[in-house]
PDB file of C-alpha atoms in Angstrom:
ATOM      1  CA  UNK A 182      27.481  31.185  14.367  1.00 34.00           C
ATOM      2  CA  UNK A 183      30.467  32.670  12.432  1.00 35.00           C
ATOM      3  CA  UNK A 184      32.941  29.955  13.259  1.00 38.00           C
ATOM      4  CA  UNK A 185      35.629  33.037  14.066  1.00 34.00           C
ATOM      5  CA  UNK A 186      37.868  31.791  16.926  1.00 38.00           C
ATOM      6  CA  UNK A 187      37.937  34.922  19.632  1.00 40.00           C
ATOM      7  CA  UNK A 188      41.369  37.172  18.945  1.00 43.00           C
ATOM      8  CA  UNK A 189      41.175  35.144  15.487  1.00 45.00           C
ATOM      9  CA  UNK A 190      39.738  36.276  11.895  1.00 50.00           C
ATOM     10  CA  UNK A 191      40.335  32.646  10.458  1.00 50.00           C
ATOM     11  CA  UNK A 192      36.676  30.303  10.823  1.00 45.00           C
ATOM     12  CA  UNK A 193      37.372  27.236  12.730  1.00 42.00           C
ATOM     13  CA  UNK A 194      35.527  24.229  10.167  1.00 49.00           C
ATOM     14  CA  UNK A 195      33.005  22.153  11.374  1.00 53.00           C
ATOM     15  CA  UNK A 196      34.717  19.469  11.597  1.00 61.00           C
ATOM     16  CA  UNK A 197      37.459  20.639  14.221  1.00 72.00           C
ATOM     17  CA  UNK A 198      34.516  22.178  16.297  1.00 78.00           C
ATOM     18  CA  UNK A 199      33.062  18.897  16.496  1.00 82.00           C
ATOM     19  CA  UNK A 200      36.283  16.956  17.227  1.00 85.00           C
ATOM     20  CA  UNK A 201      36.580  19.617  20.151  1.00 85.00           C
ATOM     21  CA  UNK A 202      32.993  18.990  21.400  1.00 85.00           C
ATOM     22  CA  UNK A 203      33.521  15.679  21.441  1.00 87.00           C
ATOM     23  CA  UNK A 204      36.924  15.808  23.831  1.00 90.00           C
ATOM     24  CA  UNK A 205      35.605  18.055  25.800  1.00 86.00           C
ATOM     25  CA  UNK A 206      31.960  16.281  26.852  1.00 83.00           C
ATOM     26  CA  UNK A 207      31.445  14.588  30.369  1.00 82.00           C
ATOM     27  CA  UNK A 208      28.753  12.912  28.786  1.00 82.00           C
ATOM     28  CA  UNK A 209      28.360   9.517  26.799  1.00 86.00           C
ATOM     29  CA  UNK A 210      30.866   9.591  24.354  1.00 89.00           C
ATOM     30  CA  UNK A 211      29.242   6.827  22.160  1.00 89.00           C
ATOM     31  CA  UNK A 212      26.100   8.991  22.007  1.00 88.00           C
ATOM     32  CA  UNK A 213      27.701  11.949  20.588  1.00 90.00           C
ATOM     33  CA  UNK A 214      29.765   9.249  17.838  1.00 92.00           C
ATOM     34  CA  UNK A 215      26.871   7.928  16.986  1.00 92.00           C
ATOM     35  CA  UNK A 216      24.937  11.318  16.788  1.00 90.00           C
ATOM     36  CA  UNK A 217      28.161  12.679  14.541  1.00 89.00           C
ATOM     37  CA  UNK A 218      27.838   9.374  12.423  1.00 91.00           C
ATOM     38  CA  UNK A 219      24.525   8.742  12.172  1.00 92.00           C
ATOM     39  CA  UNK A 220      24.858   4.764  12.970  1.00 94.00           C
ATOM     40  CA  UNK A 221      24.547   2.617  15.881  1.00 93.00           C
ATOM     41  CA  UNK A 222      27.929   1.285  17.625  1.00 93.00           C
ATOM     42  CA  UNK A 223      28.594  -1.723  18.789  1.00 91.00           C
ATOM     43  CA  UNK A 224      31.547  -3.211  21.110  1.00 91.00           C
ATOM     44  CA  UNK A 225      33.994  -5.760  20.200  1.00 93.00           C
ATOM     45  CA  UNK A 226      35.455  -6.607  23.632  1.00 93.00           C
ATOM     46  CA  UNK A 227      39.373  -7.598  22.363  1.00 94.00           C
ATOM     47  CA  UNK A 228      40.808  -8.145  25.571  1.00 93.00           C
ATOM     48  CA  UNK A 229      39.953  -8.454  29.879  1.00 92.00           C
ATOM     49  CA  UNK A 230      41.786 -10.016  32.778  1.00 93.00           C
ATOM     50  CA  UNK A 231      42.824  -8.932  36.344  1.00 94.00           C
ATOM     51  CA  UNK A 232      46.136  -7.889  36.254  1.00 95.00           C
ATOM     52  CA  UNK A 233      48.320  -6.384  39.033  1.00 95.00           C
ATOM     53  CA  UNK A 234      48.234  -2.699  39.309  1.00 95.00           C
ATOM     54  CA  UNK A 235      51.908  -1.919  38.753  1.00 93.00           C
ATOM     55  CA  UNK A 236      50.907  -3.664  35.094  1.00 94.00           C
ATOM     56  CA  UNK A 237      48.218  -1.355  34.302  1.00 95.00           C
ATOM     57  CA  UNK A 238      48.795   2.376  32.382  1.00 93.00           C
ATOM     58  CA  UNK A 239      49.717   4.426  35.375  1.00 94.00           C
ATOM     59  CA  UNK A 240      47.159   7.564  34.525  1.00 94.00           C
ATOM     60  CA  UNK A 241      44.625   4.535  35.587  1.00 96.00           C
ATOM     61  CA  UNK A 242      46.626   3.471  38.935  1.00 96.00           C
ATOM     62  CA  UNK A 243      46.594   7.489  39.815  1.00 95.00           C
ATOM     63  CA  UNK A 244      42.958   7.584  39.004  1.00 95.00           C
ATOM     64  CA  UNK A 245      41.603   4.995  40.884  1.00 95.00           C
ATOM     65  CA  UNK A 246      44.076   5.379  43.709  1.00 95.00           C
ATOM     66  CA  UNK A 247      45.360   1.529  43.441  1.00 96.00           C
ATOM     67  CA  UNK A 248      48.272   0.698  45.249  1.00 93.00           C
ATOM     68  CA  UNK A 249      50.858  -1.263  43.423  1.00 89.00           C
ATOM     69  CA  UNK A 250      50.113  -4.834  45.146  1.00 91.00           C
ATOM     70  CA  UNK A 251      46.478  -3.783  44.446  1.00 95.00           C
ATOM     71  CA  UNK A 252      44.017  -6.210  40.658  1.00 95.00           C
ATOM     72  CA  UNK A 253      42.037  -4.641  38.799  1.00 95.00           C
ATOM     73  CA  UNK A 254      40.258  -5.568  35.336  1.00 93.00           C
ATOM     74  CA  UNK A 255      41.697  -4.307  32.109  1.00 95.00           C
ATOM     75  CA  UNK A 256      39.061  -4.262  28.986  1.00 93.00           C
ATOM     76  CA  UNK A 257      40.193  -3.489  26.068  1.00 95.00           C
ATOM     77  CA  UNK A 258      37.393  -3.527  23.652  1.00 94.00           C
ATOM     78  CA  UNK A 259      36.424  -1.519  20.034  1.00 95.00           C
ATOM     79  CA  UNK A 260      33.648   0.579  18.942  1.00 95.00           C
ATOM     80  CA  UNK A 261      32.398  -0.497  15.567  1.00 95.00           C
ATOM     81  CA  UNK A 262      30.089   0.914  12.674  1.00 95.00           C
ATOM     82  CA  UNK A 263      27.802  -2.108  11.813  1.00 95.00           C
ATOM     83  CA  UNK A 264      30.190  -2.811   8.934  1.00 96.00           C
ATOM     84  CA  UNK A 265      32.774  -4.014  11.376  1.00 96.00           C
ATOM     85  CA  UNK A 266      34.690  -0.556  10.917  1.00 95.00           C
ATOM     86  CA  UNK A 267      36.866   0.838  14.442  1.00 96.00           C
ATOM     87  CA  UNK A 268      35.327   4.127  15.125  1.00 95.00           C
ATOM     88  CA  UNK A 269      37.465   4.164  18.643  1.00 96.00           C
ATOM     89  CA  UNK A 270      39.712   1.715  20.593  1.00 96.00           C
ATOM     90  CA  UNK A 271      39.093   1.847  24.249  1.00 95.00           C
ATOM     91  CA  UNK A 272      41.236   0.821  27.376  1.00 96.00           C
ATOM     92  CA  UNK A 273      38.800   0.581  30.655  1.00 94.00           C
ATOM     93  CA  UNK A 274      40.209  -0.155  33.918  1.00 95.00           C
ATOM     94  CA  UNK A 275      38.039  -0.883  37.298  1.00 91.00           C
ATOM     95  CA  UNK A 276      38.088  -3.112  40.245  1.00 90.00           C
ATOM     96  CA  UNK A 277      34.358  -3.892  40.472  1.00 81.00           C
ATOM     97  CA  UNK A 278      31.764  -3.345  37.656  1.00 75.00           C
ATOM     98  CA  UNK A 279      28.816  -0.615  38.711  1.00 75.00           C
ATOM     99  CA  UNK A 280      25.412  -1.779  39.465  1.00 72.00           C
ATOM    100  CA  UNK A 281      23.567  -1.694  36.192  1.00 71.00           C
ATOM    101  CA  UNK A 282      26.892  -3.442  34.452  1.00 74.00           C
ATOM    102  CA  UNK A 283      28.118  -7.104  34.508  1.00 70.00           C
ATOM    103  CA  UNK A 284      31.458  -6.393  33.322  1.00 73.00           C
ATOM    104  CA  UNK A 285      31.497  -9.154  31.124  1.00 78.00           C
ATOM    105  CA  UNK A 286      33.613  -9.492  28.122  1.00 80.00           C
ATOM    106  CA  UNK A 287      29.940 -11.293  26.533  1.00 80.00           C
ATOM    107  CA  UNK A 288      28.234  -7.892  26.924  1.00 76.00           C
ATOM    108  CA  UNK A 289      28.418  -6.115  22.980  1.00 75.00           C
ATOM    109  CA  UNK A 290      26.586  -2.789  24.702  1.00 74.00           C
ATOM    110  CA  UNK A 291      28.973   0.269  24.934  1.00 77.00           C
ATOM    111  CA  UNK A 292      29.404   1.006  28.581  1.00 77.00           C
ATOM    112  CA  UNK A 293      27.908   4.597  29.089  1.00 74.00           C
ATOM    113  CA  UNK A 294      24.818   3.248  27.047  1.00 72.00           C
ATOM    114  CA  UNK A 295      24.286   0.255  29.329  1.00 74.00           C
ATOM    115  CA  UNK A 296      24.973   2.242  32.477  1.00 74.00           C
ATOM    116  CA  UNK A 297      21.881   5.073  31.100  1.00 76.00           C
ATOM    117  CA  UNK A 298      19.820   2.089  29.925  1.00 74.00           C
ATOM    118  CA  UNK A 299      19.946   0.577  33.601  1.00 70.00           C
ATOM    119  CA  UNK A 300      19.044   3.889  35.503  1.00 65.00           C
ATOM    120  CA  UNK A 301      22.886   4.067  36.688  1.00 67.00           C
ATOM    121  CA  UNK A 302      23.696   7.572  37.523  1.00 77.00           C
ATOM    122  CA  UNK A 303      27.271   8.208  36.805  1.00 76.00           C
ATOM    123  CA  UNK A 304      30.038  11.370  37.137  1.00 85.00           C
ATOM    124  CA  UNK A 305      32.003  11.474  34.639  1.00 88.00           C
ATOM    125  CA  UNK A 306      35.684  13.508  35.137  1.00 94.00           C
ATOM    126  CA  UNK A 307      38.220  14.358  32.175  1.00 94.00           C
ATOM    127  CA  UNK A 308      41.389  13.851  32.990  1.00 95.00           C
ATOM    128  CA  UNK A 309      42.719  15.215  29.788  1.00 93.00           C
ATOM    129  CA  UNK A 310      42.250  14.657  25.655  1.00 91.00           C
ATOM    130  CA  UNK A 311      44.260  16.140  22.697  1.00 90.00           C
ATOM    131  CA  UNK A 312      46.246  14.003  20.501  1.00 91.00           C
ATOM    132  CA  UNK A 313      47.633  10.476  20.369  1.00 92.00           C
ATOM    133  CA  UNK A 314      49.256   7.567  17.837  1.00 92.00           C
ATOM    134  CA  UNK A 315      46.602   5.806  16.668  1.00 94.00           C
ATOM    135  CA  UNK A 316      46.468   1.936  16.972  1.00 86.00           C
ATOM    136  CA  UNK A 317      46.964   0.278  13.577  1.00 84.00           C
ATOM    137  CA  UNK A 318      50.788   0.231  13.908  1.00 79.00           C
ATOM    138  CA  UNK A 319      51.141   2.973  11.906  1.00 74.00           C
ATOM    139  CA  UNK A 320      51.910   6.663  12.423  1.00 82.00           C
ATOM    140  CA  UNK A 321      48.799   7.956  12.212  1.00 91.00           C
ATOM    141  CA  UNK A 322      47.427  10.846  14.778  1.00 91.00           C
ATOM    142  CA  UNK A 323      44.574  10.780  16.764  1.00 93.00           C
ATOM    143  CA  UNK A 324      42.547  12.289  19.133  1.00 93.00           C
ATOM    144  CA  UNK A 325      42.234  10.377  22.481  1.00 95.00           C
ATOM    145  CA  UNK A 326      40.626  11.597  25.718  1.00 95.00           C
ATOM    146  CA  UNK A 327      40.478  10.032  28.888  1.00 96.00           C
ATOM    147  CA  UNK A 328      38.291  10.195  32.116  1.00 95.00           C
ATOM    148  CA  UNK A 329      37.259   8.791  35.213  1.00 95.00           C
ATOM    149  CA  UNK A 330      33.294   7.363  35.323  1.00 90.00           C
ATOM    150  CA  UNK A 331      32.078   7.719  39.539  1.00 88.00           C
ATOM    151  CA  UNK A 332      28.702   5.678  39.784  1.00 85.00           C
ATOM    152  CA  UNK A 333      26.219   6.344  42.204  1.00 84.00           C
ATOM    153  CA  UNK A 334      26.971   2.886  44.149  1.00 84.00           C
ATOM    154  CA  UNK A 335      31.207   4.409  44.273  1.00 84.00           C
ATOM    155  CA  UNK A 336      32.251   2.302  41.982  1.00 86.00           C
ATOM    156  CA  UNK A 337      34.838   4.060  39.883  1.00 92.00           C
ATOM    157  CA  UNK A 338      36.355   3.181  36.137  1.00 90.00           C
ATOM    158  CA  UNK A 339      38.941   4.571  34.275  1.00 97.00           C
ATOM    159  CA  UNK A 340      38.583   5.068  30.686  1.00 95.00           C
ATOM    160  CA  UNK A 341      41.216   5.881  27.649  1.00 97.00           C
ATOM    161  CA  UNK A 342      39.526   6.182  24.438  1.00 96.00           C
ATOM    162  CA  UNK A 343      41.311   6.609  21.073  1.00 96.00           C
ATOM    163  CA  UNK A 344      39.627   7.657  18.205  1.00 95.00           C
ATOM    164  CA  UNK A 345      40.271   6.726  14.657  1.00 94.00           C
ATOM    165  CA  UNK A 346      41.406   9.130  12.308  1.00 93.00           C
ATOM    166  CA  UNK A 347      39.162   7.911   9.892  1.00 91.00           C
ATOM    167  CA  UNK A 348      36.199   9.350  11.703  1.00 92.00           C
ATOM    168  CA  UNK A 349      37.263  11.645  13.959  1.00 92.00           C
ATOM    169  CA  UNK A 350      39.117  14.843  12.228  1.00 87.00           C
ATOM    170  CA  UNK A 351      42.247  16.591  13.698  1.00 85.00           C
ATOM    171  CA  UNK A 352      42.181  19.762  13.259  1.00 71.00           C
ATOM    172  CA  UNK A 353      44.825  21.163  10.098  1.00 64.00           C
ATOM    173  CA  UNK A 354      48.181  21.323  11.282  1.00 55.00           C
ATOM    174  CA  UNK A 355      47.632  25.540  11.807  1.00 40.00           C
ATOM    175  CA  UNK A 356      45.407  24.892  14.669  1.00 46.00           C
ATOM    176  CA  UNK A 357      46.907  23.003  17.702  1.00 47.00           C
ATOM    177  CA  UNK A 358      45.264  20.930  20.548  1.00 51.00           C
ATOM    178  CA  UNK A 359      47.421  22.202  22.728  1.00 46.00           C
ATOM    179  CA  UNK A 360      50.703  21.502  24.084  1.00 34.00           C
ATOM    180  CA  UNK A 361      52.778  18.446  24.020  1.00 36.00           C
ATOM    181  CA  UNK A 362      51.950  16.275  27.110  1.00 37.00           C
ATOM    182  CA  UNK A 363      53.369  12.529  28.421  1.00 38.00           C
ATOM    183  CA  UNK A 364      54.718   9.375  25.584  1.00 40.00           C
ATOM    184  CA  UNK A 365      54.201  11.816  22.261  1.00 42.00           C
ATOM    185  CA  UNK A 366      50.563  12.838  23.194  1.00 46.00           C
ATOM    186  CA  UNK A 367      49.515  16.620  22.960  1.00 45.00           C
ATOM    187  CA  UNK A 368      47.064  17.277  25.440  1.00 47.00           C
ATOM    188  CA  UNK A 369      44.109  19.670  24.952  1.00 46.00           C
ATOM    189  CA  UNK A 370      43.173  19.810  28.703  1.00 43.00           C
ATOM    190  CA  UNK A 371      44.285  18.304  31.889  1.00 42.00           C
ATOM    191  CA  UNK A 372      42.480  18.286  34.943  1.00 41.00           C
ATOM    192  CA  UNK A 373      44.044  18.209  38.460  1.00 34.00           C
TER     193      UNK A 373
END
């Protein structure tokens, strides 16, 4: 393959094609990091309480059509190289955990992973990706995406993953995501 976008003569590189692939999946997103790293991943669960839904990021209210008086559980939790390195920082929102999941802040096995390893069958929906702030405090981009996860039992989560710029390549300035979407992020795609 040439690597010529269409109505382009300039190659796209590798490495933006892959940052595209990966915000564009409905599948595991810790499968294709660790297939574009070649490491396992762990999770460092940071964060997870029930908090009221007028608290929570309001892409995840919308998503899992909570009403403001409505809980849910936030998780915020970190995928790591087994160095200890932050390969993504992730936000998951849901009211109950699937079958196949406990939920529990004690449980170091990325989500999609544990859901595939316990026969869960799961829909996954983007609701958009592009580019974000990443989380060191700093003024870093990123790319982010974020989706909804529909398991066979109806159990529904929200997910917002960020990854680090330190593994995961934006694309040189000349070639944009997209256009500029909600709080500074440029969004590649939106759905509905």
């Amino acid at each position: 393959m040439s690597g010529v976008q269409q109505g382009s003569d300039e190659p796209i590189p590798l490495i933006t094609r892959a940052t595209c692939m990966l915000l564009s999946s409905d599948g595991s997103t810790t499968l294709l990091l660790e297939a574009l790293l070649d490491t396992r991943l762990s999770v460092r669960v940071d964060a997870q309480s029930t908090m009221r839904a007028d608290r929570l990021l309001p892409r995840a209210v919308s998503a899992l059509g909570l009403r403001a008086e409505d809980a849910a559980i936030e998780r915020t939790s970190a995928l790591l190289t087994p160095e200890g390195s932050v390969v993504s920082s992730n936000t998951v929102v849901f009211t109950a955990p699937p079958g196949g999941w406990s939920g529990s802040p004690s449980d170091t096995a990325p989500l999609g992973k544990r859901l595939r390893e316990q026969g869960t069958r799961q829909h996954r929906e983007i609701l958009s990706s592009g580019t974000a702030t990443w989380t060191d405090g700093g003024k870093r981009r990123c790319a982010y995406k974020e989706y909804v996860i529909t398991c066979d039992d109806s159990s529904r989560l929200y997910v917002r993953e960020l990854f680090s710029p330190d593994y995961v390549h934006l694309p040189a300035r000349s070639q944009s995501f997209g256009t500029p979407g909600p709080a500074g992020q440029t969004q590649l795609s939106q759905a509905g």
